[in-house]
Coordinates of C-alpha atoms in Angstrom, one line a residue:
Chain A
X1 CA -93.8 -38.0 -230.1
X2 CA -90.6 -40.6 -228.5
X3 CA -91.2 -43.7 -230.1
X4 CA -91.0 -45.4 -227.3
X5 CA -90.8 -49.5 -227.9
X6 CA -88.1 -48.6 -230.0
X7 CA -86.4 -46.5 -227.7
X8 CA -86.4 -49.5 -225.5
X9 CA -85.7 -52.2 -228.6
X10 CA -82.3 -49.7 -228.8
X11 CA -81.7 -49.9 -225.9
X12 CA -80.9 -53.8 -224.8
X13 CA -79.4 -54.4 -228.5
X14 CA -76.8 -52.1 -226.4
X15 CA -77.1 -47.7 -227.7
X16 CA -75.9 -46.6 -225.2
X17 CA -77.4 -43.3 -226.6
X18 CA -81.1 -44.8 -226.5
X19 CA -80.4 -45.8 -222.7
X20 CA -79.3 -41.9 -221.6
X21 CA -82.4 -40.9 -223.1
X22 CA -85.0 -43.5 -221.3
X23 CA -82.7 -42.3 -218.3
X24 CA -83.4 -39.3 -218.3
X25 CA -87.0 -39.6 -218.8
X26 CA -87.9 -41.6 -216.1
X27 CA -85.9 -38.8 -214.2
X28 CA -87.1 -36.5 -215.4
X29 CA -91.0 -37.3 -214.2
X30 CA -91.6 -36.6 -218.5
X31 CA -95.0 -37.0 -219.4
X32 CA -93.5 -40.6 -221.4
X33 CA -92.4 -41.1 -217.9
X34 CA -95.4 -44.0 -217.1
X35 CA -95.6 -45.1 -221.0
X36 CA -91.0 -45.3 -220.5
X37 CA -92.0 -48.0 -216.5
X38 CA -94.6 -50.0 -218.3
X39 CA -92.5 -51.4 -221.0
X40 CA -88.6 -52.3 -218.9
X41 CA -90.6 -53.9 -216.5
X42 CA -90.7 -57.2 -218.5
X43 CA -86.7 -57.4 -219.0
X44 CA -86.5 -55.6 -214.9
X45 CA -84.7 -58.3 -212.0
X46 CA -81.8 -59.7 -213.6
X47 CA -79.3 -57.0 -212.9
X48 CA -77.2 -58.4 -209.8
X49 CA -77.2 -54.8 -207.8
X50 CA -74.1 -54.0 -206.0
X51 CA -73.5 -50.6 -204.1
X52 CA -70.4 -49.6 -202.4
X53 CA -70.9 -46.6 -199.7
X54 CA -68.0 -45.1 -196.6
X55 CA -66.5 -41.7 -195.6
X56 CA -64.7 -39.8 -198.2
X57 CA -61.4 -40.7 -198.8
X58 CA -61.9 -44.7 -198.4
X59 CA -61.7 -45.5 -202.3
X60 CA -64.6 -45.9 -203.7
X61 CA -64.6 -45.0 -207.2
X62 CA -61.7 -46.6 -207.1
X63 CA -62.4 -49.4 -206.2
X64 CA -66.1 -49.1 -208.6
X65 CA -62.6 -48.5 -211.2
X66 CA -61.2 -51.5 -210.4
X67 CA -64.9 -53.8 -209.8
X68 CA -65.9 -52.7 -213.2
X69 CA -62.8 -54.7 -214.5
X70 CA -63.0 -57.4 -212.8
X71 CA -66.6 -58.0 -214.1
X72 CA -65.6 -56.6 -218.2
X73 CA -63.2 -59.4 -217.9
X74 CA -66.1 -62.1 -217.3
X75 CA -67.9 -60.7 -219.7
X76 CA -70.0 -59.4 -218.3
X77 CA -72.0 -55.4 -219.1
X78 CA -71.7 -54.0 -215.8
X79 CA -73.7 -50.1 -215.0
X80 CA -72.5 -48.0 -212.6
X81 CA -74.5 -44.9 -210.8
X82 CA -72.6 -42.6 -209.0
X83 CA -74.5 -41.5 -206.5
X84 CA -71.6 -39.5 -204.4
X85 CA -71.6 -35.6 -205.1
X86 CA -67.5 -35.9 -204.7
X87 CA -67.4 -39.0 -206.6
X88 CA -64.7 -38.2 -209.7
X89 CA -68.0 -39.7 -211.7
X90 CA -70.1 -37.5 -211.1
X91 CA -70.7 -33.6 -212.7
X92 CA -71.6 -35.4 -216.4
X93 CA -74.2 -36.8 -217.8
X94 CA -74.4 -40.5 -218.7
X95 CA -71.4 -40.7 -220.1
X96 CA -72.0 -44.6 -222.2
X97 CA -70.6 -44.8 -225.4
X98 CA -68.2 -41.8 -224.3
X99 CA -66.8 -42.9 -220.7
X100 CA -64.2 -41.4 -219.1
X101 CA -63.6 -43.6 -216.8
X102 CA -59.8 -45.0 -216.9
X103 CA -58.6 -47.3 -218.7
X104 CA -63.0 -48.1 -219.9
X105 CA -62.9 -45.1 -222.4
X106 CA -65.4 -46.3 -225.5
X107 CA -66.0 -49.5 -223.1
X108 CA -69.5 -50.0 -224.8
X109 CA -70.1 -52.0 -222.5
X110 CA -70.3 -50.2 -219.1
X111 CA -72.4 -46.9 -218.5
X112 CA -72.3 -44.5 -216.0
X113 CA -74.9 -42.4 -214.7
X114 CA -74.0 -39.9 -212.4
X115 CA -76.9 -39.1 -210.0
X116 CA -75.1 -36.3 -208.1
X117 CA -76.6 -33.4 -209.0
X118 CA -80.6 -35.3 -209.7
X119 CA -83.5 -35.5 -208.3
X120 CA -84.5 -32.2 -208.3
X121 CA -87.9 -33.8 -208.1
X122 CA -87.9 -36.4 -205.5
X123 CA -85.3 -36.4 -204.4
X124 CA -82.8 -39.5 -205.6
X125 CA -84.7 -41.7 -203.5
X126 CA -87.0 -41.6 -206.2
X127 CA -84.4 -40.5 -209.7
X128 CA -82.2 -43.4 -208.3
X129 CA -84.2 -45.8 -209.2
X130 CA -86.1 -45.5 -211.6
X131 CA -82.2 -45.3 -213.4
X132 CA -81.3 -48.2 -212.4
X133 CA -84.5 -49.7 -213.8
X134 CA -83.5 -48.9 -217.0
X135 CA -79.7 -50.5 -216.4
X136 CA -81.2 -53.3 -215.2
X137 CA -84.0 -53.6 -218.4
X138 CA -81.1 -52.4 -220.8
X139 CA -79.5 -55.4 -219.7
X140 CA -76.8 -54.6 -216.8
X141 CA -75.9 -58.0 -215.4
X142 CA -73.9 -55.7 -212.7
X143 CA -75.2 -52.2 -211.4
X144 CA -73.0 -50.9 -208.8
X145 CA -74.6 -47.5 -206.8
X146 CA -71.8 -45.8 -205.0
X147 CA -73.2 -43.7 -202.0
X148 CA -71.4 -42.4 -199.3
X149 CA -72.7 -43.5 -196.7
X150 CA -73.6 -40.9 -194.3
X151 CA -77.9 -39.5 -193.6
X152 CA -80.9 -40.6 -194.8
X153 CA -81.1 -40.6 -197.9
X154 CA -77.5 -42.1 -198.4
X155 CA -79.3 -45.8 -196.1
X156 CA -82.2 -44.7 -198.7
X157 CA -80.6 -45.2 -201.6
X158 CA -78.2 -48.2 -199.9
X159 CA -81.0 -49.8 -199.7
X160 CA -81.0 -50.7 -203.4
X161 CA -78.8 -53.4 -203.2
X162 CA -78.9 -57.0 -203.5
X163 CA -74.9 -56.8 -201.4
X164 CA -74.1 -54.0 -199.7
X165 CA -69.5 -53.8 -199.6
X166 CA -69.1 -51.4 -197.0
X167 CA -65.6 -49.2 -197.6
X168 CA -63.5 -48.3 -195.2
X169 CA -60.0 -47.6 -195.0
X170 CA -57.0 -47.5 -192.7
X171 CA -56.6 -44.4 -190.3
X172 CA -60.1 -43.2 -191.7
X173 CA -62.3 -43.8 -188.6
X174 CA -62.2 -47.3 -187.6
X175 CA -64.6 -50.1 -186.9
X176 CA -65.9 -48.7 -183.5
X177 CA -66.6 -44.9 -185.6
X178 CA -68.6 -47.5 -188.5
X179 CA -70.3 -49.1 -185.9
X180 CA -71.6 -45.4 -183.9
X181 CA -72.5 -44.7 -187.4
X182 CA -74.4 -47.2 -188.6
X183 CA -73.3 -48.3 -191.3
X184 CA -72.2 -51.7 -190.1
X185 CA -75.6 -53.0 -189.7
X186 CA -76.2 -52.0 -194.0
X187 CA -72.7 -54.3 -194.9
X188 CA -72.8 -57.2 -196.2
X189 CA -69.0 -57.0 -197.3
X190 CA -66.4 -55.2 -195.3
X191 CA -63.6 -53.8 -197.9
X192 CA -60.6 -52.7 -195.9
X193 CA -59.5 -50.7 -198.6
X194 CA -55.7 -49.4 -199.0
X195 CA -54.6 -51.4 -197.2
X196 CA -51.0 -51.4 -197.4
X197 CA -51.1 -48.8 -195.3
X198 CA -50.0 -48.6 -191.5
X199 CA -53.1 -49.5 -189.1
X200 CA -54.9 -51.8 -191.9
X201 CA -54.4 -55.0 -189.3
X202 CA -55.6 -52.7 -186.5
X203 CA -58.3 -51.6 -188.5
X204 CA -59.7 -55.1 -189.3
X205 CA -59.0 -56.1 -185.9
X206 CA -61.7 -53.7 -184.9
X207 CA -63.8 -55.0 -187.3
X208 CA -63.8 -58.5 -186.3
X209 CA -64.4 -57.2 -182.8
X210 CA -67.4 -55.1 -183.2
X211 CA -68.8 -57.5 -185.1
X212 CA -68.4 -59.9 -182.3
X213 CA -70.6 -58.0 -180.4
X214 CA -73.6 -58.8 -182.1
X215 CA -76.6 -57.5 -184.0
X216 CA -78.6 -58.7 -187.1
X217 CA -75.7 -60.9 -188.3
X218 CA -75.9 -63.4 -185.1
X219 CA -79.7 -64.2 -186.3
X220 CA -79.5 -68.5 -187.0
X221 CA -79.1 -68.9 -190.4
X222 CA -77.7 -64.6 -191.0
X223 CA -75.2 -64.3 -193.0
X224 CA -71.4 -63.5 -191.5
X225 CA -70.7 -60.4 -193.0
X226 CA -67.1 -60.8 -194.0
X227 CA -63.7 -58.7 -194.0
X228 CA -62.2 -58.6 -197.3
X229 CA -58.7 -56.6 -197.6
X230 CA -57.5 -54.3 -201.1
X231 CA -55.5 -52.3 -202.4
X232 CA -57.9 -50.7 -205.3
X233 CA -55.1 -49.0 -206.7
X234 CA -53.2 -51.7 -207.6
X235 CA -56.2 -54.1 -208.0
X236 CA -55.5 -55.9 -205.0
X237 CA -57.8 -58.2 -203.3
X238 CA -60.0 -58.0 -206.6
X239 CA -60.4 -60.7 -207.7
X240 CA -61.5 -62.1 -204.1
X241 CA -63.2 -59.6 -202.9
X242 CA -65.6 -60.3 -206.8
X243 CA -65.7 -63.3 -205.2
X244 CA -67.1 -63.6 -202.4
X245 CA -69.8 -61.1 -203.7
X246 CA -70.5 -64.3 -205.8
X247 CA -71.0 -66.3 -202.2
X248 CA -73.0 -63.5 -201.3
X249 CA -75.5 -63.7 -203.6
X250 CA -75.4 -67.9 -204.1
X251 CA -76.9 -66.8 -200.3
X252 CA -79.6 -64.4 -200.7
X253 CA -80.4 -67.1 -203.5
X254 CA -80.8 -70.2 -201.5
X255 CA -82.1 -68.5 -198.2
X256 CA -84.3 -66.6 -199.8
X257 CA -83.4 -63.4 -199.0
X258 CA -82.6 -61.8 -202.2
X259 CA -86.5 -62.1 -203.0
X260 CA -87.7 -60.5 -199.6
X261 CA -85.2 -58.0 -199.8
X262 CA -86.4 -57.3 -203.5
X263 CA -90.0 -57.3 -202.2
X264 CA -89.3 -54.4 -199.8
X265 CA -87.2 -52.6 -202.2
X266 CA -90.1 -52.8 -204.7
X267 CA -92.9 -52.0 -202.2
X268 CA -90.8 -48.9 -201.0
X269 CA -91.1 -47.6 -204.2
X270 CA -94.6 -48.3 -204.7
X271 CA -95.1 -46.3 -202.0
X272 CA -93.1 -43.6 -202.8
X273 CA -94.7 -42.8 -206.0
X274 CA -97.6 -43.3 -204.5
X275 CA -96.8 -40.3 -202.0
X276 CA -95.6 -37.6 -205.0
X277 CA -98.4 -39.0 -206.9
X278 CA -100.9 -38.0 -203.7
X279 CA -98.8 -34.9 -203.1
X280 CA -98.9 -33.2 -206.3
X281 CA -102.8 -34.1 -205.6
X282 CA -102.6 -31.9 -202.8
X283 CA -100.5 -28.9 -204.8
X284 CA -103.6 -28.6 -207.4
X285 CA -106.4 -28.7 -204.7
X286 CA -103.8 -25.3 -203.3
X287 CA -105.3 -22.7 -204.9
X288 CA -108.4 -24.1 -205.9
X289 CA -112.1 -22.4 -205.6
X290 CA -112.6 -25.8 -203.6
X291 CA -110.7 -24.7 -201.2
X292 CA -111.3 -21.2 -200.8
X293 CA -115.1 -22.1 -200.0
X294 CA -113.9 -24.4 -197.7
X295 CA -111.5 -21.7 -195.3
X296 CA -113.9 -19.1 -196.3
X297 CA -116.9 -22.1 -194.2
X298 CA -114.4 -22.3 -191.2
X299 CA -113.5 -18.4 -190.6
X300 CA -117.2 -18.8 -190.7
X301 CA -117.9 -21.1 -187.4
X302 CA -120.0 -23.2 -190.5
X303 CA -117.7 -26.0 -190.6
X304 CA -114.8 -27.4 -188.3
X305 CA -111.6 -27.8 -189.8
X306 CA -111.2 -31.4 -189.5
X307 CA -115.2 -31.6 -191.2
X308 CA -113.1 -30.0 -194.7
X309 CA -110.1 -31.8 -194.9
X310 CA -112.8 -34.5 -195.7
X311 CA -115.3 -33.2 -197.8
X312 CA -111.6 -31.4 -199.4
X313 CA -110.0 -35.4 -199.6
X314 CA -112.8 -36.9 -201.2
X315 CA -112.8 -34.4 -203.5
X316 CA -109.4 -36.0 -204.7
Chain B
X1 CA -116.7 -41.5 -173.1
X2 CA -116.2 -38.4 -172.6
X3 CA -119.4 -35.5 -172.9
X4 CA -117.9 -33.4 -175.2
X5 CA -120.9 -30.5 -174.8
X6 CA -121.1 -30.6 -172.3
X7 CA -117.3 -30.2 -172.1
X8 CA -117.6 -27.4 -174.2
X9 CA -120.5 -25.5 -172.3
X10 CA -118.4 -25.8 -169.2
X11 CA -115.1 -23.9 -170.9
X12 CA -117.4 -21.1 -172.1
X13 CA -118.6 -21.2 -168.6
X14 CA -115.2 -20.0 -167.9
X15 CA -114.5 -23.4 -166.1
X16 CA -110.4 -23.8 -166.3
X17 CA -110.4 -27.5 -165.9
X18 CA -112.9 -28.1 -169.2
X19 CA -110.6 -25.9 -171.3
X20 CA -107.6 -27.9 -170.1
X21 CA -109.3 -31.3 -171.1
X22 CA -110.3 -29.7 -174.8
X23 CA -107.0 -28.9 -175.0
X24 CA -105.1 -31.7 -174.6
X25 CA -108.5 -33.2 -176.9
X26 CA -107.5 -31.8 -179.9
X27 CA -103.5 -32.0 -179.4
X28 CA -103.3 -35.5 -179.0
X29 CA -105.4 -36.5 -181.9
X30 CA -108.0 -38.2 -179.2
X31 CA -110.7 -40.3 -181.3
X32 CA -113.6 -38.2 -179.9
X33 CA -110.5 -34.5 -182.0
X34 CA -113.4 -34.5 -184.6
X35 CA -116.0 -34.1 -182.7
X36 CA -115.2 -31.1 -179.9
X37 CA -113.4 -29.6 -183.4
X38 CA -117.8 -29.6 -185.0
X39 CA -118.3 -28.8 -181.6
X40 CA -116.0 -25.5 -181.0
X41 CA -116.6 -24.7 -184.4
X42 CA -120.0 -22.3 -183.9
X43 CA -118.2 -20.8 -181.3
X44 CA -115.0 -19.1 -182.8
X45 CA -114.4 -16.1 -185.0
X46 CA -114.8 -14.2 -181.9
X47 CA -111.1 -14.2 -180.5
X48 CA -107.9 -12.1 -181.9
X49 CA -104.8 -13.3 -181.8
X50 CA -101.6 -11.6 -181.7
X51 CA -98.4 -12.8 -181.8
X52 CA -95.3 -11.8 -180.6
X53 CA -92.2 -13.1 -182.3
X54 CA -88.3 -12.1 -181.6
X55 CA -84.5 -13.4 -180.6
X56 CA -84.0 -14.9 -177.2
X57 CA -83.7 -12.2 -173.8
X58 CA -85.5 -9.3 -176.1
X59 CA -88.0 -10.3 -173.5
X60 CA -91.0 -11.7 -174.8
X61 CA -92.4 -13.4 -172.4
X62 CA -92.4 -9.8 -169.9
X63 CA -94.3 -7.7 -172.8
X64 CA -96.5 -11.0 -172.6
X65 CA -96.8 -11.3 -169.2
X66 CA -97.5 -6.7 -169.2
X67 CA -100.0 -6.7 -172.8
X68 CA -101.8 -10.4 -170.3
X69 CA -101.7 -7.6 -166.9
X70 CA -103.2 -4.6 -169.5
X71 CA -106.5 -6.6 -171.4
X72 CA -107.4 -7.4 -167.8
X73 CA -107.2 -4.1 -167.0
X74 CA -109.2 -3.2 -169.5
X75 CA -112.1 -6.0 -168.5
X76 CA -110.7 -9.3 -171.3
X77 CA -110.8 -12.4 -170.9
X78 CA -107.4 -12.7 -172.0
X79 CA -105.2 -16.8 -173.1
X80 CA -101.6 -17.1 -173.4
X81 CA -99.7 -20.0 -176.2
X82 CA -96.2 -20.0 -175.3
X83 CA -94.2 -22.3 -178.2
X84 CA -90.7 -20.3 -176.9
X85 CA -89.5 -23.4 -175.4
X86 CA -87.1 -21.1 -173.4
X87 CA -90.1 -18.8 -171.9
X88 CA -90.7 -18.9 -167.8
X89 CA -94.4 -20.3 -169.2
X90 CA -93.3 -23.0 -171.4
X91 CA -92.6 -26.5 -169.1
X92 CA -96.1 -26.6 -167.3
X93 CA -99.7 -27.7 -168.6
X94 CA -102.5 -25.1 -168.5
X95 CA -101.9 -23.7 -166.0
X96 CA -105.3 -22.2 -166.1
X97 CA -106.9 -21.4 -162.4
X98 CA -103.7 -21.5 -161.3
X99 CA -101.9 -18.8 -163.2
X100 CA -98.2 -19.2 -162.1
X101 CA -97.9 -16.0 -164.2
X102 CA -96.8 -12.3 -161.7
X103 CA -99.7 -10.6 -161.1
X104 CA -102.1 -12.9 -162.5
X105 CA -102.5 -16.0 -159.5
X106 CA -106.0 -17.1 -159.3
X107 CA -107.0 -14.9 -162.2
X108 CA -109.2 -16.7 -163.3
X109 CA -109.5 -15.0 -166.9
X110 CA -106.4 -15.8 -168.0
X111 CA -105.7 -18.9 -169.7
X112 CA -101.6 -20.3 -170.2
X113 CA -101.1 -22.6 -171.9
X114 CA -97.4 -24.2 -173.0
X115 CA -96.8 -26.2 -175.9
X116 CA -93.4 -26.4 -176.4
X117 CA -93.5 -30.3 -175.8
X118 CA -96.3 -30.2 -177.1
X119 CA -97.1 -31.0 -181.7
X120 CA -95.3 -35.1 -180.9
X121 CA -97.8 -35.8 -183.6
X122 CA -97.6 -33.4 -186.2
X123 CA -95.9 -30.8 -184.7
X124 CA -96.5 -27.4 -183.8
X125 CA -97.5 -26.2 -186.9
X126 CA -100.1 -29.2 -186.1
X127 CA -101.2 -28.8 -182.4
X128 CA -101.0 -25.0 -182.1
X129 CA -103.7 -24.0 -184.2
X130 CA -106.2 -26.8 -182.4
X131 CA -104.7 -25.1 -179.1
X132 CA -106.0 -21.6 -180.1
X133 CA -109.7 -22.9 -181.8
X134 CA -110.2 -24.3 -177.7
X135 CA -109.2 -21.0 -176.6
X136 CA -110.8 -18.9 -179.0
X137 CA -114.1 -21.5 -177.9
X138 CA -113.6 -21.2 -174.7
X139 CA -114.7 -16.8 -175.0
X140 CA -110.7 -15.5 -175.3
X141 CA -110.9 -12.5 -176.4
X142 CA -107.4 -12.1 -177.0
X143 CA -105.1 -14.6 -177.1
X144 CA -101.3 -13.8 -177.3
X145 CA -99.2 -16.6 -178.5
X146 CA -95.7 -16.2 -177.8
X147 CA -92.9 -17.9 -180.5
X148 CA -89.2 -18.0 -180.8
X149 CA -88.8 -16.1 -184.0
X150 CA -86.3 -18.6 -185.9
X151 CA -87.2 -21.3 -187.5
X152 CA -90.2 -21.8 -190.6
X153 CA -91.8 -23.6 -187.9
X154 CA -92.6 -20.6 -185.6
X155 CA -92.8 -18.6 -188.8
X156 CA -95.6 -21.0 -189.7
X157 CA -97.3 -20.5 -186.2
X158 CA -96.4 -17.1 -186.4
X159 CA -99.0 -16.4 -189.5
X160 CA -101.2 -17.6 -186.7
X161 CA -101.8 -14.5 -185.5
X162 CA -104.1 -11.1 -186.9
X163 CA -101.3 -9.2 -185.5
X164 CA -97.8 -9.8 -185.5
X165 CA -95.0 -8.5 -183.3
X166 CA -91.3 -8.6 -183.7
X167 CA -89.4 -7.6 -180.5
X168 CA -86.2 -6.4 -180.2
X169 CA -84.2 -5.0 -178.2
X170 CA -80.9 -2.4 -178.6
X171 CA -77.7 -4.1 -179.0
X172 CA -78.8 -8.0 -179.5
X173 CA -78.6 -7.7 -183.2
X174 CA -80.2 -4.4 -184.8
X175 CA -83.2 -4.4 -187.7
X176 CA -80.6 -4.7 -190.4
X177 CA -80.4 -8.4 -189.3
X178 CA -83.7 -8.7 -188.2
X179 CA -83.6 -7.9 -192.1
X180 CA -82.1 -10.4 -192.9
X181 CA -83.6 -13.2 -191.0
X182 CA -86.3 -12.1 -192.4
X183 CA -88.7 -11.3 -189.4
X184 CA -89.9 -7.2 -190.9
X185 CA -91.5 -9.2 -193.5
X186 CA -94.1 -10.8 -191.0
X187 CA -94.0 -7.7 -188.4
X188 CA -97.9 -5.6 -188.1
X189 CA -95.6 -3.7 -185.5
X190 CA -91.8 -3.6 -184.0
X191 CA -91.6 -2.6 -180.4
X192 CA -88.3 -1.7 -179.2
X193 CA -88.6 -3.1 -175.7
X194 CA -86.5 -2.1 -172.7
X195 CA -86.4 1.5 -174.5
X196 CA -84.3 2.9 -171.2
X197 CA -81.0 1.4 -172.4
X198 CA -78.1 2.4 -174.5
X199 CA -78.4 2.1 -178.1
X200 CA -82.1 2.3 -178.3
X201 CA -82.1 5.0 -179.9
X202 CA -79.6 3.4 -183.0
X203 CA -81.7 0.3 -182.7
X204 CA -85.5 2.7 -183.8
X205 CA -82.8 4.6 -186.7
X206 CA -82.2 1.0 -187.8
X207 CA -85.4 0.3 -187.5
X208 CA -86.2 3.3 -189.8
X209 CA -83.7 3.2 -192.1
X210 CA -84.0 -0.8 -193.6
X211 CA -88.4 -0.3 -193.1
X212 CA -87.6 3.0 -195.5
X213 CA -85.5 0.4 -197.6
X214 CA -89.2 -0.8 -198.6
X215 CA -91.2 -4.1 -199.0
X216 CA -94.8 -5.5 -199.0
X217 CA -95.8 -2.9 -196.7
X218 CA -95.5 0.1 -199.3
X219 CA -97.7 -1.2 -201.9
X220 CA -101.2 0.8 -202.5
X221 CA -103.1 0.9 -199.1
X222 CA -100.8 -1.7 -196.8
X223 CA -100.4 -0.9 -193.4
X224 CA -97.5 0.6 -192.9
X225 CA -95.6 -1.4 -189.9
X226 CA -95.0 1.6 -186.2
X227 CA -92.1 1.5 -184.5
X228 CA -92.5 0.9 -180.4
X229 CA -90.7 1.9 -178.2
X230 CA -91.5 -0.4 -174.3
X231 CA -90.1 -0.9 -171.3
X232 CA -92.2 -3.4 -170.6
X233 CA -91.0 -4.9 -167.0
X234 CA -92.3 -1.5 -166.1
X235 CA -94.9 -0.9 -167.7
X236 CA -94.2 2.0 -169.7
X237 CA -95.5 2.4 -173.3
X238 CA -97.7 -0.7 -172.9
X239 CA -101.0 1.2 -172.8
X240 CA -99.8 2.7 -176.2
X241 CA -98.7 0.0 -177.3
X242 CA -101.8 -1.9 -177.1
X243 CA -104.1 1.2 -178.8
X244 CA -101.3 -0.1 -181.0
X245 CA -102.6 -3.0 -181.4
X246 CA -105.9 -1.6 -181.2
X247 CA -105.8 0.8 -184.9
X248 CA -104.2 -2.3 -186.6
X249 CA -107.5 -4.2 -185.8
X250 CA -109.1 -1.6 -187.1
X251 CA -107.2 -1.7 -190.9
X252 CA -107.4 -5.1 -190.6
X253 CA -111.2 -4.7 -190.5
X254 CA -111.9 -1.1 -193.1
X255 CA -109.2 -3.1 -195.6
X256 CA -110.5 -6.2 -195.6
X257 CA -106.8 -8.1 -194.8
X258 CA -108.0 -9.4 -191.3
X259 CA -110.8 -12.2 -193.3
X260 CA -108.3 -12.4 -196.0
X261 CA -105.7 -13.4 -193.3
X262 CA -107.9 -15.6 -191.8
X263 CA -109.4 -17.2 -194.7
X264 CA -105.4 -17.9 -195.7
X265 CA -104.6 -19.3 -192.7
X266 CA -108.1 -21.8 -192.5
X267 CA -107.3 -22.9 -195.8
X268 CA -103.3 -24.2 -194.8
X269 CA -104.6 -25.6 -191.1
X270 CA -107.1 -27.3 -193.7
X271 CA -104.3 -29.1 -195.4
X272 CA -102.6 -29.6 -193.3
X273 CA -105.7 -31.9 -191.6
X274 CA -105.8 -33.1 -194.8
X275 CA -102.2 -34.3 -195.7
X276 CA -102.4 -35.9 -192.6
X277 CA -104.9 -38.1 -193.2
X278 CA -103.6 -39.3 -196.0
X279 CA -99.9 -40.7 -194.5
X280 CA -102.1 -42.4 -191.9
X281 CA -103.2 -43.7 -194.6
X282 CA -100.3 -44.8 -196.1
X283 CA -100.0 -46.0 -193.5
X284 CA -102.1 -48.2 -193.0
X285 CA -101.1 -49.5 -196.4
X286 CA -98.1 -50.0 -195.8
X287 CA -97.8 -54.6 -194.5
X288 CA -100.9 -54.8 -196.1
X289 CA -101.1 -57.9 -198.2
X290 CA -102.2 -55.2 -201.2
X291 CA -98.9 -54.2 -200.9
X292 CA -97.3 -57.3 -200.7
X293 CA -98.6 -58.4 -203.3
X294 CA -98.6 -55.6 -206.0
X295 CA -94.1 -55.7 -204.5
X296 CA -93.9 -59.0 -205.7
X297 CA -95.8 -58.1 -209.0
X298 CA -92.9 -55.6 -209.3
X299 CA -90.6 -58.2 -208.4
X300 CA -91.3 -60.3 -211.1
X301 CA -91.9 -57.8 -213.7
X302 CA -95.6 -58.4 -214.1
X303 CA -96.4 -54.4 -213.8
X304 CA -94.3 -51.2 -213.2
X305 CA -93.5 -49.2 -209.9
X306 CA -95.8 -47.1 -211.0
X307 CA -99.2 -48.5 -212.1
X308 CA -99.1 -49.9 -208.5
X309 CA -98.8 -46.8 -207.2
X310 CA -101.9 -45.7 -209.6
X311 CA -103.8 -49.0 -207.6
X312 CA -102.8 -48.4 -204.5
X313 CA -103.8 -45.4 -204.5
X314 CA -107.1 -46.3 -206.1
X315 CA -108.1 -49.8 -202.7
X316 CA -107.2 -45.7 -200.3

């Protein structure tokens, strides 16, 4: 029997093993899941969630590493959720007190969790918010969520973030490509990484042009995503990026958009959990005596399948 | 207001327009759907459902046409559901009394329904059983369901059949290819069509060899799928095929397998309807005041998302 309140207390004290254990408990939908979720709830809501997304090769992991360093320098506790299967952070479980991230080995103020091979139960869209909730309750001031910017499930995961950074690199698909992929619509900050390379100016111009074509950013009072240039490998532009993220956070607060986003996110999470619960109950029904009886009656023409379905649902 | 009992009575009298109207009502999930389903139920269960599946080009439509002719010659009423989008039967609504099928124009004993562009609501897996139910209640003795033998949804549709014919043609992917695709596992009768072409003997040998490797057909008392050769375009081998289908039907009756298959099919249909109903109720919940309130409480840390989901489900 796991002592959940003790585990939560130790996680909040900064014990990496306790954090790892809690994440495993919620992620694997263990019987203790509900108790864990209830114990975490009062401690959640303070972490600032920053999503990093973009095509493979734009430098998401390098940028994540640089941001971890920058936030650590500011005395903040940082969590990293690596959803991108190609991320160097992936492939391990929670590294916690034995962080393999370059420059952060042994730093107890950083938690890194690879989500790449997780989510066998309800997909990443299920597992990632749960892991996020643990890191939040454990006292992370900032959680960086690194995703590949393609596919529906990645967009769902990106929607977890308070602030979404869309990364591009010169010559790796310009702004118009990104616009086509719908990726600009989710951007709060556009980051042209590897900005010391040829073509960086062109990429910035492409992005400016694409943004000028309009979109949700044109609404009155809307946040207009700024474009920042970085060379994450040498920490160039990272302080400015951190500043921009701070400005966006301030806007989220003053405009009420931050609260709105979190409510939408919570609503989606509740819905996903409810749907998973319903599917589970349907699974119990499959092969049940009740369903067999109803099916026999349908075959005999005594009842129609719609009436049967209603009777079946009444038993749920 | 539609007079459903009158519509069902007219459909059973052989009025093609009434049949078409009923199919539209159930297929589009109209408000009258439940009333229609209830009115049909007592009249269902007598149609023999024959599935025809196979790769494009093996001659499914030609074989369907030949089988329609053969069953009409025997005085039976025949329905055709064309699920294959490449079928020449597709692209029209219910043709009914103005059948465009070669050799059956104006034959009131044949109903043809294209399902190719249907199923926008719950997919073909939803629409096809409903259409089948109407044709059954309307007095069709035989319903031929023509599907492409690829993809999960097609396999689901094929599982509607009492007897599944898997069609192959010489040189169009031999028996081993078919086995790889899992298509042999669903076969009750294997039909090598275009059997006058070079390579027919080889295709038959391949099939015999593949079948000898075992599978569900090896169980005691199991039906061993016979291999029939046809040249559907010239009606060659069609009488023998009709005879084989009759033998399979007799086996379905004597072994109890026919009843078992229909019960499994009805159970799947009930489940699909129940799940669709649940999704619909979840849709009502989305954007509801209850969900917004719960989401606000989650953001405030007053409650966890699992408890919220339970509260939400309690309101369904």
